[in-house]
Short mmCIF file of C-alpha atoms and ligand atoms in Angstrom, two decimals:
data_model
loop_
_atom_site.label_atom_id
_atom_site.label_comp_id
_atom_site.label_asym_id
_atom_site.label_seq_id
_atom_site.Cartn_x
_atom_site.Cartn_y
_atom_site.Cartn_z
CA MET A 1 28.64 6.11 28.65
CA ALA A 2 27.94 2.07 28.35
CA ILE A 3 25.33 0.49 26.17
CA TYR A 4 22.71 -1.17 27.95
CA GLU A 5 21.42 -4.80 25.58
CA PRO A 6 17.86 -5.67 26.74
CA VAL A 7 17.20 -9.42 28.37
CA ILE A 8 13.64 -10.22 28.58
CA GLY A 9 12.02 -12.99 29.44
CA LEU A 10 8.75 -14.08 28.89
CA GLU A 11 6.22 -16.41 31.24
CA VAL A 12 2.47 -17.03 30.07
CA HIS A 13 -0.74 -17.93 31.09
CA CYS A 14 -3.05 -19.94 28.93
CA GLN A 15 -6.36 -21.59 29.98
CA VAL A 16 -6.92 -24.38 27.94
CA SER A 17 -10.18 -24.35 26.43
CA THR A 18 -11.95 -27.46 28.37
CA VAL A 19 -15.21 -27.39 29.86
CA SER A 20 -14.57 -28.19 33.45
CA LYS A 21 -11.89 -26.91 35.96
CA ILE A 22 -8.48 -29.25 36.45
CA PHE A 23 -9.45 -30.98 39.93
CA CYS A 24 -13.42 -30.41 39.88
CA GLY A 25 -16.09 -30.55 37.53
CA CYS A 26 -17.51 -26.97 37.58
CA SER A 27 -17.75 -24.87 34.43
CA THR A 28 -14.98 -22.83 32.92
CA ALA A 29 -17.66 -20.17 30.90
CA PHE A 30 -16.98 -17.06 31.52
CA GLY A 31 -18.87 -13.90 32.48
CA ALA A 32 -21.57 -16.11 35.90
CA ALA A 33 -21.97 -14.46 38.59
CA PRO A 34 -19.61 -14.18 41.32
CA ASN A 35 -18.82 -17.30 43.35
CA ALA A 36 -21.86 -19.69 41.24
CA GLN A 37 -19.19 -21.44 39.88
CA THR A 38 -17.30 -22.97 42.99
CA CYS A 39 -17.38 -26.60 44.83
CA PRO A 40 -16.06 -27.34 48.19
CA VAL A 41 -12.61 -28.45 45.81
CA CYS A 42 -12.76 -25.22 44.08
CA LEU A 43 -13.39 -23.56 47.51
CA GLY A 44 -10.63 -25.55 49.20
CA LEU A 45 -12.60 -26.62 52.29
CA PRO A 46 -11.15 -29.27 54.39
CA GLY A 47 -11.35 -32.53 53.54
CA ALA A 48 -11.87 -31.53 49.86
CA LEU A 49 -10.01 -34.38 47.39
CA PRO A 50 -9.07 -33.01 43.42
CA VAL A 51 -9.06 -35.30 40.75
CA LEU A 52 -6.96 -34.77 37.46
CA ASN A 53 -8.93 -33.65 34.83
CA GLU A 54 -7.26 -35.58 31.82
CA LYS A 55 -8.49 -33.46 28.78
CA VAL A 56 -5.89 -30.92 30.39
CA VAL A 57 -3.09 -33.48 30.42
CA GLU A 58 -3.89 -33.37 26.77
CA PHE A 59 -4.21 -30.55 25.77
CA ALA A 60 -0.38 -29.93 27.86
CA LEU A 61 0.27 -32.97 25.54
CA ARG A 62 -0.15 -30.96 21.81
CA ALA A 63 1.15 -27.93 23.18
CA GLY A 64 4.64 -29.83 24.08
CA LEU A 65 4.44 -31.74 20.44
CA ALA A 66 3.88 -28.75 18.14
CA LEU A 67 6.57 -26.76 19.98
CA GLY A 68 8.81 -29.47 19.68
CA CYS A 69 9.90 -30.12 23.46
CA LYS A 70 10.46 -33.27 25.27
CA ILE A 71 7.70 -34.39 27.00
CA ASN A 72 8.47 -35.97 30.64
CA PRO A 73 6.81 -39.46 30.88
CA ARG A 74 6.77 -38.76 35.02
CA SER A 75 5.68 -35.64 36.02
CA VAL A 76 4.22 -34.29 40.06
CA TRP A 77 2.29 -31.95 41.31
CA SER A 78 2.94 -29.62 43.89
CA ARG A 79 1.80 -26.87 46.00
CA LYS A 80 2.82 -23.32 45.66
CA ASN A 81 1.86 -21.60 49.54
CA TYR A 82 1.17 -19.04 50.08
CA PHE A 83 -1.42 -16.41 51.75
CA TYR A 84 -4.28 -14.03 49.14
CA PRO A 85 -7.79 -13.55 49.82
CA ASP A 86 -7.74 -15.99 46.34
CA LEU A 87 -7.07 -19.13 47.59
CA PRO A 88 -8.27 -19.83 50.25
CA LYS A 89 -6.59 -22.83 50.19
CA GLY A 90 -3.18 -20.94 50.97
CA TYR A 91 -1.96 -22.15 47.88
CA GLN A 92 -2.02 -23.63 44.78
CA ILE A 93 -1.43 -26.71 42.51
CA SER A 94 1.17 -26.18 40.08
CA GLN A 95 3.81 -27.67 38.53
CA TYR A 96 7.67 -27.21 40.08
CA ASP A 97 10.50 -29.75 39.44
CA GLN A 98 8.81 -32.29 37.01
CA PRO A 99 7.14 -30.32 34.73
CA ILE A 100 5.15 -32.21 32.01
CA CYS A 101 7.05 -30.65 28.97
CA LEU A 102 11.42 -30.01 29.24
CA GLY A 103 12.31 -27.29 26.21
CA GLY A 104 10.94 -26.77 22.89
CA ALA A 105 10.90 -23.30 20.86
CA VAL A 106 8.48 -20.97 19.03
CA PRO A 107 8.60 -20.19 15.99
CA VAL A 108 8.77 -16.27 15.43
CA GLY A 109 8.99 -14.70 11.72
CA ALA A 110 12.71 -16.63 11.13
CA LYS A 111 13.87 -17.67 14.59
CA SER A 112 13.19 -19.19 16.89
CA ILE A 113 12.90 -18.66 20.07
CA ALA A 114 14.04 -21.08 23.57
CA LEU A 115 11.36 -22.64 26.12
CA THR A 116 12.34 -23.64 29.27
CA ARG A 117 9.47 -25.50 29.71
CA ILE A 118 6.54 -26.01 30.16
CA HIS A 119 3.68 -26.94 33.38
CA MET A 120 0.23 -27.62 34.22
CA GLU A 121 -1.23 -24.93 37.28
CA GLU A 122 -5.02 -24.08 38.64
CA ASP A 123 -5.39 -20.37 38.67
CA ALA A 124 -6.06 -18.29 41.72
CA GLY A 125 -9.62 -16.51 42.49
CA LYS A 126 -9.98 -13.10 42.12
CA ASN A 127 -9.87 -9.57 44.47
CA ILE A 128 -12.15 -7.10 43.17
CA HIS A 129 -11.55 -3.86 45.33
CA GLY A 130 -13.87 -1.30 44.97
CA GLY A 131 -15.06 1.84 48.04
CA ALA A 132 -15.58 0.10 50.91
CA ALA A 133 -14.62 -2.84 51.06
CA SER A 134 -13.42 -5.53 49.23
CA LEU A 135 -14.55 -8.36 47.22
CA VAL A 136 -13.83 -12.07 46.09
CA ASP A 137 -14.93 -14.01 43.07
CA LEU A 138 -13.74 -17.74 43.45
CA ASN A 139 -14.91 -18.56 39.58
CA ARG A 140 -11.73 -18.69 38.21
CA ALA A 141 -10.52 -21.02 41.14
CA GLY A 142 -8.92 -23.53 39.77
CA VAL A 143 -9.76 -23.07 36.09
CA PRO A 144 -6.80 -25.16 34.02
CA LEU A 145 -3.40 -23.33 32.85
CA LEU A 146 -0.91 -24.34 31.32
CA GLU A 147 2.34 -21.53 32.26
CA ILE A 148 4.90 -21.56 29.43
CA VAL A 149 7.72 -19.80 30.40
CA GLY A 150 10.45 -19.02 27.81
CA GLU A 151 14.78 -18.63 27.67
CA PRO A 152 15.30 -14.73 28.25
CA ASP A 153 16.93 -14.92 24.68
CA LEU A 154 13.77 -12.01 23.60
CA ARG A 155 16.09 -8.32 23.17
CA SER A 156 13.25 -5.46 22.68
CA ALA A 157 8.98 -4.59 23.50
CA GLU A 158 9.22 -5.30 19.80
CA GLU A 159 10.55 -9.00 20.18
CA ALA A 160 8.35 -9.40 22.82
CA ALA A 161 5.46 -8.73 22.07
CA ASN A 162 6.09 -10.41 18.81
CA TYR A 163 7.21 -13.67 20.51
CA LEU A 164 3.48 -13.98 22.47
CA ARG A 165 1.86 -13.07 19.32
CA ALA A 166 3.11 -16.04 17.40
CA LEU A 167 2.79 -18.09 20.52
CA ARG A 168 -0.58 -17.05 21.39
CA GLY A 169 -1.17 -18.00 17.40
CA VAL A 170 -0.08 -21.90 17.66
CA LEU A 171 -2.68 -22.37 20.41
CA VAL A 172 -4.96 -21.13 19.52
CA TRP A 173 -4.62 -22.51 16.05
CA LEU A 174 -3.61 -26.17 18.16
CA GLY A 175 -7.43 -25.42 19.45
CA ILE A 176 -6.30 -25.19 22.52
CA THR A 177 -7.66 -22.01 24.20
CA ASP A 178 -9.64 -19.01 22.20
CA GLY A 179 -6.47 -17.05 23.03
CA ASN A 180 -9.28 -14.48 24.48
CA MET A 181 -6.80 -11.47 26.80
CA GLU A 182 -9.50 -9.61 27.10
CA GLU A 183 -11.24 -12.04 29.35
CA GLY A 184 -7.74 -13.43 30.53
CA SER A 185 -7.60 -16.36 28.57
CA LEU A 186 -3.97 -15.45 27.82
CA ARG A 187 -1.68 -12.77 30.16
CA CYS A 188 2.09 -12.44 30.57
CA ASP A 189 4.59 -11.13 32.90
CA ALA A 190 7.66 -10.04 31.71
CA ASN A 191 11.46 -10.56 33.41
CA VAL A 192 13.46 -7.58 32.26
CA SER A 193 16.74 -6.45 32.64
CA LEU A 194 19.94 -4.90 31.19
CA ARG A 195 23.98 -5.92 30.88
CA PRO A 196 26.16 -3.97 28.99
CA ALA A 197 26.58 -4.95 25.40
CA GLY A 198 28.89 -7.93 24.70
CA THR A 199 28.31 -9.03 27.20
CA GLU A 200 26.84 -12.30 29.10
CA LYS A 201 26.19 -12.24 32.87
CA PHE A 202 22.88 -11.01 33.69
CA GLY A 203 22.21 -8.30 35.23
CA THR A 204 19.51 -7.85 37.90
CA ARG A 205 16.12 -8.70 35.90
CA CYS A 206 12.09 -6.93 37.40
CA GLU A 207 9.09 -9.36 36.89
CA LEU A 208 6.78 -7.53 35.22
CA LYS A 209 3.60 -8.85 35.94
CA ASN A 210 -0.12 -9.87 35.16
CA ILE A 211 -0.20 -7.42 30.95
CA ASN A 212 -3.15 -8.02 29.69
CA SER A 213 -2.72 -7.05 25.73
CA PHE A 214 0.12 -7.32 23.09
CA ARG A 215 0.38 -3.42 22.94
CA ASN A 216 0.61 -3.35 26.69
CA VAL A 217 3.45 -5.83 26.03
CA ARG A 218 5.03 -3.61 24.66
CA LEU A 219 4.31 -0.66 26.10
CA ALA A 220 5.39 -1.91 29.51
CA ILE A 221 8.72 -3.57 28.94
CA GLU A 222 9.10 -0.48 26.86
CA SER A 223 9.08 2.00 30.04
CA GLU A 224 11.15 -0.60 32.56
CA ILE A 225 13.84 -0.42 30.19
CA VAL A 226 14.19 3.45 30.16
CA ARG A 227 13.56 3.18 34.09
CA GLN A 228 16.03 0.41 34.19
CA THR A 229 18.80 2.30 32.03
CA ALA A 230 18.25 5.99 33.66
CA LEU A 231 19.28 4.29 36.86
CA LEU A 232 22.45 2.51 35.77
CA GLU A 233 23.00 5.45 33.75
CA ALA A 234 22.84 7.14 37.53
CA GLY A 235 25.59 4.63 38.81
CA GLU A 236 22.29 3.53 40.45
CA ARG A 237 21.48 -0.74 41.40
CA ILE A 238 18.87 -2.13 40.13
CA VAL A 239 16.78 -3.54 43.18
CA GLN A 240 14.53 -7.51 41.96
CA GLN A 241 11.08 -6.50 43.17
CA THR A 242 7.31 -7.32 41.22
CA ARG A 243 6.41 -4.37 39.39
CA GLN A 244 2.92 -3.45 37.63
CA PHE A 245 2.45 -1.54 34.30
CA ASP A 246 -0.03 0.98 34.79
CA ALA A 247 -1.60 2.04 31.26
CA ALA A 248 -2.97 5.06 32.69
CA THR A 249 0.99 6.56 33.32
CA GLY A 250 2.66 4.49 30.50
CA GLN A 251 4.77 4.00 33.86
CA THR A 252 5.49 0.54 36.08
CA LYS A 253 5.37 0.85 39.98
CA PRO A 254 6.13 -2.02 42.37
CA MET A 255 4.54 -4.24 43.21
CA ARG A 256 6.43 -6.56 46.73
CA SER A 257 9.64 -7.21 46.69
CA LYS A 258 10.14 -10.94 45.10
CA GLU A 259 9.81 -13.49 47.09
CA GLU A 260 12.41 -15.35 46.79
CA ALA A 261 11.34 -19.71 44.98
CA HIS A 262 12.46 -21.27 48.68
CA ASP A 263 9.77 -19.27 49.53
CA TYR A 264 6.98 -20.75 48.30
CA ARG A 265 7.85 -23.48 50.19
CA TYR A 266 6.88 -26.26 47.12
CA PHE A 267 6.20 -29.58 48.68
CA PRO A 268 4.96 -32.40 46.74
CA GLU A 269 0.78 -32.89 46.64
CA PRO A 270 0.49 -35.76 49.13
CA ASP A 271 -3.80 -35.71 47.11
CA LEU A 272 -3.01 -36.54 43.61
CA PRO A 273 -0.77 -39.22 42.30
CA PRO A 274 1.89 -38.47 39.43
CA VAL A 275 1.10 -37.54 36.20
CA LEU A 276 2.36 -41.01 34.12
CA ILE A 277 2.24 -40.99 30.36
CA ASP A 278 3.58 -43.39 28.13
CA THR A 279 4.95 -43.61 24.22
CA GLU A 280 0.92 -44.71 23.25
CA TRP A 281 -0.54 -41.31 24.36
CA ILE A 282 2.16 -39.52 23.41
CA GLU A 283 1.65 -40.82 19.86
CA ARG A 284 -2.37 -41.11 19.74
CA VAL A 285 -1.48 -37.56 20.70
CA ARG A 286 0.57 -36.74 18.40
CA ALA A 287 -1.87 -37.90 15.53
CA THR A 288 -4.19 -35.19 16.43
CA LEU A 289 -1.75 -32.51 15.64
CA PRO A 290 -3.01 -30.23 12.60
CA GLU A 291 -0.14 -28.80 10.48
CA LEU A 292 1.05 -26.04 12.22
CA PRO A 293 0.85 -22.25 10.32
CA GLY A 294 4.77 -22.38 9.57
CA ALA A 295 4.86 -25.55 7.23
CA ARG A 296 1.12 -24.79 6.43
CA ALA A 297 2.83 -21.17 5.04
CA ALA A 298 5.38 -22.91 3.54
CA ARG A 299 2.80 -25.16 1.02
CA TYR A 300 1.18 -22.27 -0.38
CA GLU A 301 4.33 -20.78 -1.46
CA LYS A 302 5.49 -24.40 -2.52
CA GLU A 303 2.28 -25.65 -4.54
CA HIS A 304 0.32 -22.46 -4.87
CA ALA A 305 3.52 -20.01 -5.44
CA LEU A 306 2.16 -17.10 -3.27
CA SER A 307 4.21 -14.65 -1.78
CA ALA A 308 5.97 -15.17 1.75
CA TYR A 309 3.94 -11.71 2.66
CA ASP A 310 0.44 -13.69 1.55
CA ALA A 311 1.00 -17.18 2.57
CA SER A 312 1.80 -15.51 6.43
CA GLN A 313 -1.73 -13.73 5.99
CA LEU A 314 -3.42 -16.29 5.41
CA THR A 315 -2.07 -18.95 7.79
CA GLN A 316 -2.68 -15.96 10.67
CA SER A 317 -6.28 -18.11 11.60
CA ARG A 318 -6.91 -21.61 11.74
CA ARG A 319 -10.09 -20.13 10.26
CA LEU A 320 -8.66 -18.49 7.41
CA ALA A 321 -6.37 -21.20 5.89
CA ASP A 322 -9.67 -23.94 6.16
CA LEU A 323 -11.41 -21.38 3.88
CA PHE A 324 -8.93 -20.75 1.52
CA ASP A 325 -8.31 -24.47 1.33
CA ALA A 326 -11.58 -25.57 0.16
CA ALA A 327 -12.03 -21.94 -1.76
CA VAL A 328 -8.72 -23.00 -3.99
CA VAL A 329 -10.89 -26.64 -3.67
CA ALA A 330 -13.97 -25.44 -5.02
CA SER A 331 -13.15 -23.51 -7.72
CA SER A 332 -10.95 -26.75 -9.42
CA GLY A 333 -7.17 -25.26 -7.98
CA LYS A 334 -7.75 -23.24 -10.97
CA SER A 335 -7.14 -19.64 -8.94
CA ALA A 336 -5.17 -19.54 -6.14
CA LYS A 337 -3.55 -16.91 -6.87
CA LYS A 338 -6.58 -13.96 -7.19
CA ILE A 339 -8.39 -15.96 -3.58
CA ALA A 340 -5.01 -15.13 -1.64
CA ASN A 341 -5.43 -11.68 -3.18
CA TRP A 342 -9.09 -11.46 -1.80
CA LEU A 343 -7.93 -13.43 1.81
CA ALA A 344 -4.67 -11.37 2.17
CA GLY A 345 -5.96 -8.76 0.01
CA GLU A 346 -9.03 -7.26 0.21
CA LEU A 347 -10.49 -8.58 3.23
CA ALA A 348 -7.14 -7.82 5.16
CA ARG A 349 -8.19 -3.78 4.17
CA MET A 350 -11.70 -4.85 5.17
CA VAL A 351 -10.01 -6.74 8.96
CA ASN A 352 -8.29 -3.62 10.10
CA ALA A 353 -10.61 -0.84 9.30
CA GLY A 354 -13.57 -3.08 11.53
CA GLU A 355 -15.40 -4.26 8.88
CA ALA A 356 -14.53 -7.99 8.55
CA ASP A 357 -14.19 -9.88 11.28
CA VAL A 358 -12.03 -13.26 10.00
CA GLU A 359 -14.29 -15.79 12.47
CA ALA A 360 -16.99 -14.26 11.66
CA LEU A 361 -17.45 -14.24 8.53
CA LYS A 362 -20.64 -15.37 6.96
CA PHE A 363 -18.99 -16.56 2.71
CA THR A 364 -18.76 -19.85 1.89
CA PRO A 365 -15.48 -20.98 -0.47
CA ALA A 366 -17.21 -21.81 -2.69
CA GLN A 367 -18.93 -18.61 -3.20
CA LEU A 368 -15.76 -17.03 -2.61
CA ALA A 369 -15.06 -19.15 -6.07
CA ALA A 370 -17.68 -18.37 -7.43
CA LEU A 371 -16.57 -14.24 -7.28
CA GLN A 372 -13.44 -15.04 -8.59
CA GLY A 373 -14.72 -17.12 -11.60
CA ALA A 374 -17.81 -14.18 -12.20
CA VAL A 375 -14.82 -11.93 -13.18
CA ASP A 376 -12.48 -14.09 -14.49
CA GLY A 377 -14.71 -14.86 -16.93
CA GLY A 378 -15.84 -11.33 -17.92
CA ALA A 379 -19.40 -11.52 -15.87
CA ILE A 380 -18.36 -8.41 -13.79
CA SER A 381 -15.24 -6.15 -13.21
CA LEU A 382 -12.91 -6.59 -10.39
CA GLY A 383 -13.77 -2.73 -9.07
CA ALA A 384 -18.07 -4.66 -8.78
CA ALA A 385 -16.53 -7.33 -7.93
CA LYS A 386 -15.21 -6.20 -4.71
CA GLU A 387 -18.93 -4.96 -3.80
CA VAL A 388 -20.35 -8.07 -4.21
CA PHE A 389 -17.03 -9.06 -1.62
CA GLY A 390 -17.91 -6.22 0.93
CA GLU A 391 -21.63 -7.44 0.85
CA MET A 392 -20.79 -11.37 0.82
CA ALA A 393 -19.02 -11.25 4.41
CA LYS A 394 -21.11 -9.29 5.63
CA THR A 395 -24.44 -11.22 4.68
CA GLY A 396 -23.60 -13.91 3.37
CA THR A 397 -25.29 -13.71 0.01
CA ALA A 398 -24.57 -15.24 -2.55
CA PRO A 399 -22.42 -13.89 -4.75
CA GLU A 400 -24.67 -14.05 -8.30
CA ALA A 401 -28.00 -12.50 -6.58
CA ILE A 402 -26.20 -9.78 -5.06
CA ILE A 403 -25.13 -9.16 -9.21
CA SER A 404 -27.74 -9.50 -10.06
CA ALA A 405 -29.46 -7.08 -7.41
CA ARG A 406 -27.83 -3.97 -7.31
CA GLY A 407 -27.05 -4.37 -12.02
CA LEU A 408 -23.29 -4.92 -11.92
CA THR A 409 -23.06 -7.10 -14.31
CA GLN A 410 -20.56 -6.34 -16.89
CA VAL A 411 -21.41 -5.93 -20.69
CA SER A 412 -19.30 -7.36 -22.64
CA ASP A 413 -21.32 -8.23 -25.66
CA ARG A 414 -20.30 -6.24 -28.76
CA GLY A 415 -23.52 -5.49 -30.79
CA PRO A 416 -24.23 -2.73 -26.81
CA ILE A 417 -20.40 -1.86 -27.55
CA GLU A 418 -19.84 -0.94 -30.75
CA VAL A 419 -23.60 1.40 -30.48
CA ALA A 420 -22.08 3.29 -28.41
CA CYS A 421 -18.93 3.60 -30.28
CA ASP A 422 -20.67 4.82 -32.91
CA LYS A 423 -22.03 7.44 -31.31
CA ALA A 424 -19.00 8.69 -29.52
CA ILE A 425 -17.08 8.99 -32.17
CA ALA A 426 -20.62 10.56 -34.16
CA ALA A 427 -20.87 12.88 -31.42
CA ASN A 428 -16.72 14.40 -31.62
CA PRO A 429 -15.54 14.57 -34.54
CA ALA A 430 -12.44 17.22 -33.50
CA GLU A 431 -11.06 14.42 -31.13
CA VAL A 432 -11.47 11.47 -33.76
CA GLU A 433 -9.71 13.88 -36.12
CA LYS A 434 -6.57 14.01 -33.75
CA TYR A 435 -6.21 10.27 -33.28
CA ARG A 436 -6.15 9.61 -36.98
CA GLY A 437 -3.89 12.78 -37.56
CA GLY A 438 -1.74 10.42 -34.48
CA LYS A 439 -2.45 12.20 -31.87
CA LYS A 440 -3.48 8.13 -29.96
CA GLY A 441 -3.68 9.68 -26.74
CA VAL A 442 -7.08 10.64 -26.70
CA ILE A 443 -8.81 7.54 -27.31
CA GLY A 444 -8.55 7.52 -23.91
CA PHE A 445 -11.02 10.21 -23.07
CA LEU A 446 -13.75 8.01 -27.27
CA VAL A 447 -13.43 5.56 -24.31
CA GLY A 448 -14.60 6.97 -21.77
CA GLN A 449 -17.38 8.83 -23.34
CA VAL A 450 -18.65 4.76 -24.08
CA MET A 451 -18.47 4.52 -20.91
CA LYS A 452 -20.33 6.60 -19.45
CA GLU A 453 -22.50 5.68 -21.99
CA LEU A 454 -22.27 1.98 -20.57
CA ALA A 455 -23.66 2.95 -17.02
CA GLY A 456 -20.09 2.15 -16.77
CA ARG A 457 -20.32 -1.88 -16.65
CA GLY A 458 -18.63 -1.61 -20.07
CA ASN A 459 -15.57 -4.79 -19.87
CA PRO A 460 -12.63 -2.12 -19.83
CA GLN A 461 -10.66 -4.81 -22.34
CA ILE A 462 -12.79 -5.13 -25.31
CA VAL A 463 -14.28 -1.32 -25.47
CA ASN A 464 -11.20 -0.81 -26.10
CA GLN A 465 -10.78 -3.39 -28.81
CA VAL A 466 -13.96 -2.34 -31.03
CA MET A 467 -13.03 1.32 -30.54
CA ARG A 468 -9.23 1.18 -32.07
CA GLU A 469 -11.32 -1.29 -34.33
CA LYS A 470 -13.84 1.36 -35.72
CA LEU A 471 -11.36 3.98 -35.46
CA GLY A 472 -8.84 2.65 -38.15
CA GLY A 473 -6.25 0.63 -35.56
ZN1 ZN B 501 -15.13 -26.80 41.93
#
């Protein structure tokens, strides 16, 4: 029996963060009443003329330059013709044989997944089926999209999900999209085929449409691999078709047999001039690109001696990375490793437990630096600092205020510690005898008594030191 190798390529649709649509002035805001954000242009009324929103081109350039694409100095718009109720014009304005960006790659961990192209296009509307009638909402019609087409270089469902996560990370980092998959700002189609392992020729592929979460990308591709494997092992043929993933059953099901590209009868859009991009425009956009996540992670490892894991955790979001940088500056550069521990450790734990949201953190970089300063100066224990950190993340209250309100100050003065040690020694003569007889381990018990006396707030280092002195070393 042959062993099959999956061959997977993703086409990702990303809504770019413009205020208005791609060819008219209508708003792109999510959640408005159906059809409230429409005009003759995006409704496709006869005689209406599209005018290109230049911001969309800027965003496409940003993506293309950050992902190492070749920028096409002249790209053209095409009409992609098909009939569907959510597309009243009867065609979608897209780019076909001359897209804005060619090539490029997305870094995914240590690998690099090649891109075929990036092009600009308009979104269609939305059909809402329910009850006796089907309704059409055209608020999305004309919303600007970038379609990012990857080469079929992915070899597992998990790798595909990681690729999508990495691509989303870069696009959000660049401020191109909000990346909100639930609201449809980012969705993808996956092309999946199988071939006998070790062979080069591609098998017949099926396209899985409109997948809208990382989890569903993985599940949809996994189930499609299982389905195709079973067919091939039974000696059957894969039929090229478009399929849809049903999250309820965990299976893909056919939508329609795949139209060939020529069925769309692409032709140049006569109402829009070609998009001309000169070097000056490219350089102007390039100058505004931020340091990218991979470069920033490498810098953290080098400048702050962070582990690769911590560096990659901190660069999952630009907000988190910026917070880290500012907190390191606020601590005068002394506590980078410890600040990284807060953000890549305790905060990551809180995020995973649903107790915090990186985009909605309340504390300032200076407050985080002050909290670490309080630990370093011995004012509070690390355990108490975790309590303070949790409160800071939720309320943004200054660490000093939380420490004093909750009585978390650590007792580091020798005075009260000596009194408590004397008391413990007097109350436990048998243990003291054992210690002096050589059973050094009982010091743990005696220190425990002191900590109890100090309500858990004694500085453990100083308590240990004083107790040892009093017991005679
Ligand atoms: Zn409009």
